[in-house]
């Protein structure tokens, strides 16, 4: 007999699911999903997720997958995803940010509220558990930077366009970001080195060469469709500066990887400083870190002079589920919020 509730975060590159039973998270998973290639890829990801998570009495969904260029515009993406999810999941509520949870038949007609509102679920949960802080969720592709105080988000932007303009949404992630989007020049062998504007490598390659990227977080093909060993990752880095793997030592490739990581951290520091400059958040308030890039968010907290707290600390459940929830914060958050509003 089915029991429990599953929260879903349906993105353009991943599907994340969090199972809640008795108020505690029991399992959280993340699966690759190349939604931009067709909705059948989402169907397959749902098949696998439901097979691993089991049946549930209820489901709660947040989405960002409407953004993929499979759909002519986001409103169409919201409608098609809502219809597909309602067909596949049955008893379902859709997260619509400040509007709360909506039934599918209403959600499909509220695309502006539903689209890319997953960060509002995460911040809503964090603000219940911590008095004030800067919530930072660094996923595979983007980073959310949202201040909160006295139980409420202090964001300025709501839509993707507004959030980009306010530096509350930063298009840099821990895995999928092309290196050409991280830096146009990096120090290499004692001098500035121009970076090729080619999709030869991603930030995952740099973090892997540094030894910083945890296993199991890079779920997609590499830029050259080769493997993810240290040498294969370093070879992709080498191409970005016009070299081959044998043109430098392993230590030199590590230094190059460190240079790209510093550039990425600098982007985040600048964005966070801008966000905090207008937020009513005390200097001692922590940075709450979530997502695949928590290893870099710890560095961000240190650069900002703030204590770091992990999103896993805000969740009840076994250690492995809390750790997975910290990587997939919106899925966990919509499950917890849906359960508390039922």
Tab-separated table of C-alpha atoms in Angstrom:
chain	number	residue	atom	x	y	z
A	1	UNK	CA	0.000	0.000	0.000
A	2	UNK	CA	1.369	3.439	-0.945
A	3	UNK	CA	2.367	5.831	1.806
A	4	UNK	CA	4.313	9.010	2.248
A	5	UNK	CA	4.909	12.037	0.066
A	6	UNK	CA	7.489	12.675	-2.659
A	7	UNK	CA	8.819	16.122	-3.475
A	8	UNK	CA	10.148	16.681	-6.994
A	9	UNK	CA	12.416	19.267	-8.578
A	10	UNK	CA	12.078	18.859	-12.344
A	11	UNK	CA	14.914	20.685	-14.076
A	12	UNK	CA	16.222	20.806	-17.586
A	13	UNK	CA	19.260	18.662	-16.818
A	14	UNK	CA	18.283	16.693	-13.697
A	15	UNK	CA	15.267	15.288	-11.911
A	16	UNK	CA	15.485	15.231	-8.126
A	17	UNK	CA	13.099	13.451	-5.783
A	18	UNK	CA	12.797	13.422	-1.981
A	19	UNK	CA	10.630	10.955	-0.073
A	20	UNK	CA	9.062	12.057	3.212
A	21	UNK	CA	7.516	9.676	5.731
A	22	UNK	CA	6.299	10.703	9.156
A	23	UNK	CA	7.832	14.139	8.796
A	24	UNK	CA	11.311	12.755	8.103
A	25	UNK	CA	13.137	12.441	4.819
A	26	UNK	CA	13.936	8.814	4.137
A	27	UNK	CA	15.476	8.953	0.676
A	28	UNK	CA	16.618	11.554	-1.846
A	29	UNK	CA	17.871	10.857	-5.381
A	30	UNK	CA	19.136	12.847	-8.352
A	31	UNK	CA	18.970	11.575	-11.935
A	32	UNK	CA	20.244	13.041	-15.210
A	33	UNK	CA	17.524	14.118	-17.618
A	34	UNK	CA	18.285	15.665	-21.007
A	35	UNK	CA	14.869	17.283	-21.222
A	36	UNK	CA	15.975	19.662	-23.966
A	37	UNK	CA	16.120	16.646	-26.303
A	38	UNK	CA	12.464	15.708	-25.753
A	39	UNK	CA	9.834	15.057	-23.083
A	40	UNK	CA	10.375	11.326	-23.500
A	41	UNK	CA	13.619	11.815	-21.573
A	42	UNK	CA	11.596	13.107	-18.629
A	43	UNK	CA	9.262	10.120	-18.905
A	44	UNK	CA	12.265	7.791	-18.678
A	45	UNK	CA	13.697	9.673	-15.706
A	46	UNK	CA	10.335	9.461	-13.937
A	47	UNK	CA	10.177	5.721	-14.641
A	48	UNK	CA	13.542	5.226	-12.981
A	49	UNK	CA	12.802	7.569	-10.086
A	50	UNK	CA	9.450	5.968	-9.281
A	51	UNK	CA	11.028	2.537	-9.501
A	52	UNK	CA	13.639	3.549	-6.941
A	53	UNK	CA	11.432	5.674	-4.671
A	54	UNK	CA	8.280	3.556	-4.670
A	55	UNK	CA	4.654	4.652	-4.739
A	56	UNK	CA	3.409	7.546	-2.622
A	57	UNK	CA	0.058	8.922	-1.520
A	58	UNK	CA	0.895	12.436	-2.673
A	59	UNK	CA	3.408	14.393	-4.716
A	60	UNK	CA	4.626	18.001	-4.673
A	61	UNK	CA	6.523	19.466	-7.628
A	62	UNK	CA	8.640	22.482	-8.383
A	63	UNK	CA	10.166	23.021	-11.797
A	64	UNK	CA	12.775	24.847	-13.830
A	65	UNK	CA	12.579	22.550	-16.858
A	66	UNK	CA	10.190	24.925	-18.609
A	67	UNK	CA	13.263	26.987	-19.500
A	68	UNK	CA	14.731	24.469	-21.968
A	69	UNK	CA	14.594	25.416	-25.639
A	70	UNK	CA	12.465	22.379	-26.413
A	71	UNK	CA	9.556	24.705	-25.611
A	72	UNK	CA	8.868	27.884	-27.631
A	73	UNK	CA	8.363	29.850	-24.404
A	74	UNK	CA	8.165	29.200	-20.686
A	75	UNK	CA	4.391	29.350	-20.446
A	76	UNK	CA	4.166	26.447	-22.891
A	77	UNK	CA	6.840	24.620	-20.914
A	78	UNK	CA	4.895	25.007	-17.670
A	79	UNK	CA	1.699	23.741	-19.299
A	80	UNK	CA	3.304	20.723	-20.938
A	81	UNK	CA	5.303	19.729	-17.878
A	82	UNK	CA	2.308	20.182	-15.579
A	83	UNK	CA	0.129	18.012	-17.816
A	84	UNK	CA	2.793	15.308	-18.086
A	85	UNK	CA	3.441	15.264	-14.340
A	86	UNK	CA	-0.271	15.176	-13.498
A	87	UNK	CA	-0.678	12.201	-15.818
A	88	UNK	CA	2.317	10.362	-14.357
A	89	UNK	CA	2.029	11.166	-10.656
A	90	UNK	CA	-1.689	11.364	-9.884
A	91	UNK	CA	-2.283	13.175	-6.584
A	92	UNK	CA	-0.169	16.251	-7.206
A	93	UNK	CA	0.314	19.855	-6.116
A	94	UNK	CA	2.536	22.329	-7.956
A	95	UNK	CA	4.670	24.874	-6.104
A	96	UNK	CA	3.924	28.410	-7.301
A	97	UNK	CA	6.171	30.464	-5.045
A	98	UNK	CA	4.308	33.222	-3.209
A	99	UNK	CA	1.011	31.628	-4.309
A	100	UNK	CA	1.899	28.442	-2.452
A	101	UNK	CA	0.788	25.061	-3.799
A	102	UNK	CA	-1.735	24.870	-6.627
A	103	UNK	CA	-3.636	21.965	-8.198
A	104	UNK	CA	-2.397	21.133	-11.709
A	105	UNK	CA	-5.458	22.540	-13.462
A	106	UNK	CA	-4.757	25.947	-11.920
A	107	UNK	CA	-0.962	25.760	-12.030
A	108	UNK	CA	-0.887	25.294	-15.812
A	109	UNK	CA	-2.584	28.712	-16.101
A	110	UNK	CA	-0.176	30.470	-13.715
A	111	UNK	CA	3.123	30.088	-15.582
A	112	UNK	CA	4.743	33.233	-14.175
A	113	UNK	CA	4.245	31.982	-10.620
A	114	UNK	CA	5.236	28.373	-11.342
A	115	UNK	CA	8.237	28.929	-13.617
A	116	UNK	CA	11.655	28.662	-11.956
A	117	UNK	CA	10.250	29.074	-8.440
A	118	UNK	CA	12.236	26.235	-6.877
A	119	UNK	CA	14.556	28.631	-5.022
A	120	UNK	CA	11.541	30.113	-3.220
A	121	UNK	CA	10.786	26.691	-1.753
A	122	UNK	CA	14.330	26.279	-0.453
A	123	UNK	CA	14.451	29.755	1.055
A	124	UNK	CA	11.012	29.285	2.631
A	125	UNK	CA	12.280	26.218	4.465
A	126	UNK	CA	15.621	27.763	5.438
A	127	UNK	CA	13.877	30.844	6.843
A	128	UNK	CA	11.785	28.600	9.094
A	129	UNK	CA	14.886	27.021	10.602
A	130	UNK	CA	17.407	29.867	10.818
A	131	UNK	CA	16.664	33.465	11.950
A	132	UNK	CA	18.672	35.197	9.224
A	133	UNK	CA	21.379	34.561	6.685
A	134	UNK	CA	22.369	34.304	3.053
A	135	UNK	CA	20.974	31.206	1.370
A	136	UNK	CA	23.257	29.949	-1.397
A	137	UNK	CA	22.388	26.974	-3.596
A	138	UNK	CA	25.084	26.140	-6.131
A	139	UNK	CA	23.759	23.497	-8.462
A	140	UNK	CA	25.288	21.958	-11.535
A	141	UNK	CA	24.505	25.001	-13.706
A	142	UNK	CA	23.457	28.017	-11.628
A	143	UNK	CA	23.797	29.547	-8.179
A	144	UNK	CA	21.020	31.160	-6.143
A	145	UNK	CA	22.014	33.879	-3.657
A	146	UNK	CA	19.066	34.942	-1.505
A	147	UNK	CA	19.207	36.902	1.771
A	148	UNK	CA	16.581	36.260	4.438
A	149	UNK	CA	15.720	37.707	7.854
A	150	UNK	CA	12.971	37.364	10.456
A	151	UNK	CA	11.448	34.381	8.711
A	152	UNK	CA	11.149	35.990	5.294
A	153	UNK	CA	13.114	36.125	2.074
A	154	UNK	CA	14.619	39.521	1.291
A	155	UNK	CA	14.970	38.944	-2.442
A	156	UNK	CA	14.465	41.739	-4.952
A	157	UNK	CA	13.979	39.750	-8.146
A	158	UNK	CA	11.328	37.131	-8.878
A	159	UNK	CA	11.653	36.207	-12.550
A	160	UNK	CA	14.880	34.852	-14.000
A	161	UNK	CA	15.488	38.159	-15.779
A	162	UNK	CA	14.988	40.167	-12.594
A	163	UNK	CA	17.124	37.825	-10.529
A	164	UNK	CA	19.941	37.918	-13.064
A	165	UNK	CA	19.830	41.716	-12.969
A	166	UNK	CA	20.012	41.686	-9.151
A	167	UNK	CA	22.843	39.084	-8.992
A	168	UNK	CA	20.498	36.802	-7.038
A	169	UNK	CA	20.777	34.275	-9.874
A	170	UNK	CA	24.311	33.681	-11.116
A	171	UNK	CA	24.812	31.498	-14.167
A	172	UNK	CA	27.732	29.523	-12.831
A	173	UNK	CA	27.493	26.030	-11.378
A	174	UNK	CA	29.674	23.291	-9.989
A	175	UNK	CA	29.479	20.903	-12.958
A	176	UNK	CA	28.017	21.976	-16.323
A	177	UNK	CA	29.345	25.519	-16.743
A	178	UNK	CA	31.644	25.769	-19.793
A	179	UNK	CA	35.085	27.048	-18.837
A	180	UNK	CA	34.851	29.741	-21.501
A	181	UNK	CA	32.052	31.263	-19.369
A	182	UNK	CA	34.238	31.278	-16.255
A	183	UNK	CA	37.234	33.226	-17.551
A	184	UNK	CA	38.582	34.725	-20.746
A	185	UNK	CA	42.125	34.824	-19.367
A	186	UNK	CA	43.903	32.870	-16.623
A	187	UNK	CA	47.463	32.788	-15.310
A	188	UNK	CA	49.437	29.897	-16.805
A	189	UNK	CA	53.183	29.359	-16.601
A	190	UNK	CA	53.841	32.809	-15.238
A	191	UNK	CA	51.841	34.914	-17.678
A	192	UNK	CA	48.235	35.704	-18.595
A	193	UNK	CA	46.876	33.092	-20.977
A	194	UNK	CA	43.854	33.699	-23.204
A	195	UNK	CA	41.122	31.071	-22.997
A	196	UNK	CA	39.514	29.619	-26.118
A	197	UNK	CA	35.833	30.367	-26.695
A	198	UNK	CA	35.174	26.697	-27.393
A	199	UNK	CA	33.155	24.060	-25.562
A	200	UNK	CA	36.215	21.942	-24.848
A	201	UNK	CA	35.803	21.600	-21.076
A	202	UNK	CA	33.489	22.368	-18.169
A	203	UNK	CA	34.080	23.535	-14.636
A	204	UNK	CA	33.626	19.908	-13.527
A	205	UNK	CA	36.949	19.139	-15.218
A	206	UNK	CA	38.683	21.899	-13.266
A	207	UNK	CA	37.168	20.863	-9.937
A	208	UNK	CA	37.964	17.202	-10.660
A	209	UNK	CA	41.623	17.994	-11.413
A	210	UNK	CA	41.722	19.962	-8.161
A	211	UNK	CA	40.387	16.941	-6.288
A	212	UNK	CA	37.437	19.011	-5.066
A	213	UNK	CA	34.443	17.538	-6.930
A	214	UNK	CA	32.710	14.802	-4.908
A	215	UNK	CA	32.053	11.514	-6.666
A	216	UNK	CA	28.638	11.045	-8.226
A	217	UNK	CA	27.758	14.689	-8.865
A	218	UNK	CA	28.829	14.907	-12.524
A	219	UNK	CA	26.063	12.887	-14.165
A	220	UNK	CA	26.286	14.062	-17.783
A	221	UNK	CA	28.620	13.395	-20.692
A	222	UNK	CA	31.864	15.321	-20.829
A	223	UNK	CA	32.500	17.952	-23.502
A	224	UNK	CA	34.422	15.477	-25.684
A	225	UNK	CA	32.323	12.452	-24.648
A	226	UNK	CA	35.401	10.794	-23.205
A	227	UNK	CA	35.882	9.633	-19.632
A	228	UNK	CA	36.242	11.464	-16.334
A	229	UNK	CA	39.667	10.309	-15.189
A	230	UNK	CA	42.208	12.838	-13.960
A	231	UNK	CA	44.192	12.675	-17.214
A	232	UNK	CA	41.099	12.937	-19.417
A	233	UNK	CA	39.898	15.933	-17.418
A	234	UNK	CA	43.326	17.585	-17.588
A	235	UNK	CA	43.435	16.997	-21.357
A	236	UNK	CA	40.200	18.943	-21.732
A	237	UNK	CA	41.641	21.759	-19.599
A	238	UNK	CA	44.722	21.801	-21.816
A	239	UNK	CA	42.637	22.352	-24.942
A	240	UNK	CA	41.136	25.464	-23.382
A	241	UNK	CA	44.553	27.149	-23.459
A	242	UNK	CA	45.660	25.730	-26.820
A	243	UNK	CA	47.704	22.850	-25.428
A	244	UNK	CA	47.747	19.074	-25.235
A	245	UNK	CA	48.027	17.034	-22.060
A	246	UNK	CA	51.714	16.283	-22.616
A	247	UNK	CA	52.633	19.967	-22.927
A	248	UNK	CA	52.684	20.500	-19.142
A	249	UNK	CA	53.040	18.516	-15.941
A	250	UNK	CA	50.238	17.283	-13.711
A	251	UNK	CA	51.211	19.961	-11.186
A	252	UNK	CA	50.856	22.673	-13.835
A	253	UNK	CA	47.425	21.433	-14.862
A	254	UNK	CA	46.435	21.487	-11.203
A	255	UNK	CA	47.528	25.129	-10.993
A	256	UNK	CA	45.474	25.913	-14.098
A	257	UNK	CA	42.450	24.200	-12.562
A	258	UNK	CA	42.956	26.249	-9.398
A	259	UNK	CA	43.018	29.418	-11.502
A	260	UNK	CA	39.638	28.625	-13.058
A	261	UNK	CA	38.214	27.817	-9.619
A	262	UNK	CA	39.444	31.174	-8.286
A	263	UNK	CA	37.770	32.988	-11.165
A	264	UNK	CA	34.516	31.216	-10.401
A	265	UNK	CA	34.767	32.052	-6.717
A	266	UNK	CA	35.436	35.698	-7.595
A	267	UNK	CA	32.180	35.778	-9.584
A	268	UNK	CA	30.284	34.464	-6.584
A	269	UNK	CA	31.953	36.838	-4.128
A	270	UNK	CA	31.086	39.863	-6.263
A	271	UNK	CA	27.479	38.739	-6.650
A	272	UNK	CA	27.077	37.939	-2.945
A	273	UNK	CA	28.559	41.268	-1.894
A	274	UNK	CA	26.086	43.083	-4.121
A	275	UNK	CA	23.148	41.094	-2.739
A	276	UNK	CA	24.227	41.639	0.867
A	277	UNK	CA	24.787	45.353	0.324
A	278	UNK	CA	21.033	45.982	0.308
A	279	UNK	CA	19.872	43.168	2.597
A	280	UNK	CA	18.815	43.607	6.202
A	281	UNK	CA	21.094	40.783	7.345
A	282	UNK	CA	23.609	41.133	10.171
A	283	UNK	CA	27.329	40.692	9.549
A	284	UNK	CA	27.377	37.619	11.805
A	285	UNK	CA	24.536	35.823	10.021
A	286	UNK	CA	25.608	32.550	8.369
A	287	UNK	CA	25.740	31.477	4.780
A	288	UNK	CA	23.432	28.469	4.375
A	289	UNK	CA	24.946	26.247	1.702
A	290	UNK	CA	23.103	23.806	-0.549
A	291	UNK	CA	23.641	22.099	-3.876
A	292	UNK	CA	26.345	20.198	-5.693
A	293	UNK	CA	28.788	23.067	-5.180
A	294	UNK	CA	28.741	23.208	-1.392
A	295	UNK	CA	32.500	22.592	-1.407
A	296	UNK	CA	32.910	25.984	-3.114
A	297	UNK	CA	30.241	27.673	-1.006
A	298	UNK	CA	32.336	26.989	2.084
A	299	UNK	CA	35.063	29.035	0.409
A	300	UNK	CA	32.493	31.714	-0.399
A	301	UNK	CA	31.446	31.931	3.249
A	302	UNK	CA	35.083	32.294	4.286
A	303	UNK	CA	35.674	35.002	1.670
A	304	UNK	CA	32.643	36.902	2.988
A	305	UNK	CA	33.773	36.480	6.595
A	306	UNK	CA	30.621	34.574	7.533
A	307	UNK	CA	30.075	31.272	9.334
A	308	UNK	CA	28.960	28.381	7.150
A	309	UNK	CA	25.948	26.192	7.905
A	310	UNK	CA	24.937	23.282	5.733
A	311	UNK	CA	21.379	22.785	4.498
A	312	UNK	CA	21.646	19.215	5.794
A	313	UNK	CA	21.538	20.635	9.327
A	314	UNK	CA	18.024	21.960	8.661
A	315	UNK	CA	16.597	18.526	7.804
A	316	UNK	CA	15.430	15.634	9.974
A	317	UNK	CA	16.215	12.120	8.825
A	318	UNK	CA	19.056	9.621	8.490
A	319	UNK	CA	22.468	11.064	7.693
A	320	UNK	CA	22.547	9.824	4.095
A	321	UNK	CA	19.120	11.320	3.355
A	322	UNK	CA	20.074	14.667	4.903
A	323	UNK	CA	23.287	14.760	2.871
A	324	UNK	CA	21.391	14.000	-0.331
A	325	UNK	CA	18.759	16.594	0.590
A	326	UNK	CA	21.451	19.247	0.843
A	327	UNK	CA	22.383	18.496	-2.776
A	328	UNK	CA	18.729	18.512	-3.888
A	329	UNK	CA	17.373	21.227	-1.601
A	330	UNK	CA	14.288	22.294	-3.626
A	331	UNK	CA	12.963	18.719	-3.850
A	332	UNK	CA	13.390	18.269	-0.102
A	333	UNK	CA	11.909	21.692	0.597
A	334	UNK	CA	8.724	21.177	-1.443
A	335	UNK	CA	8.190	17.824	0.280
A	336	UNK	CA	8.563	19.400	3.721
A	337	UNK	CA	6.466	22.450	2.865
A	338	UNK	CA	3.721	20.343	1.294
A	339	UNK	CA	3.567	18.089	4.341
A	340	UNK	CA	3.293	21.068	6.684
A	341	UNK	CA	0.528	22.675	4.614
A	342	UNK	CA	-1.557	19.547	4.062
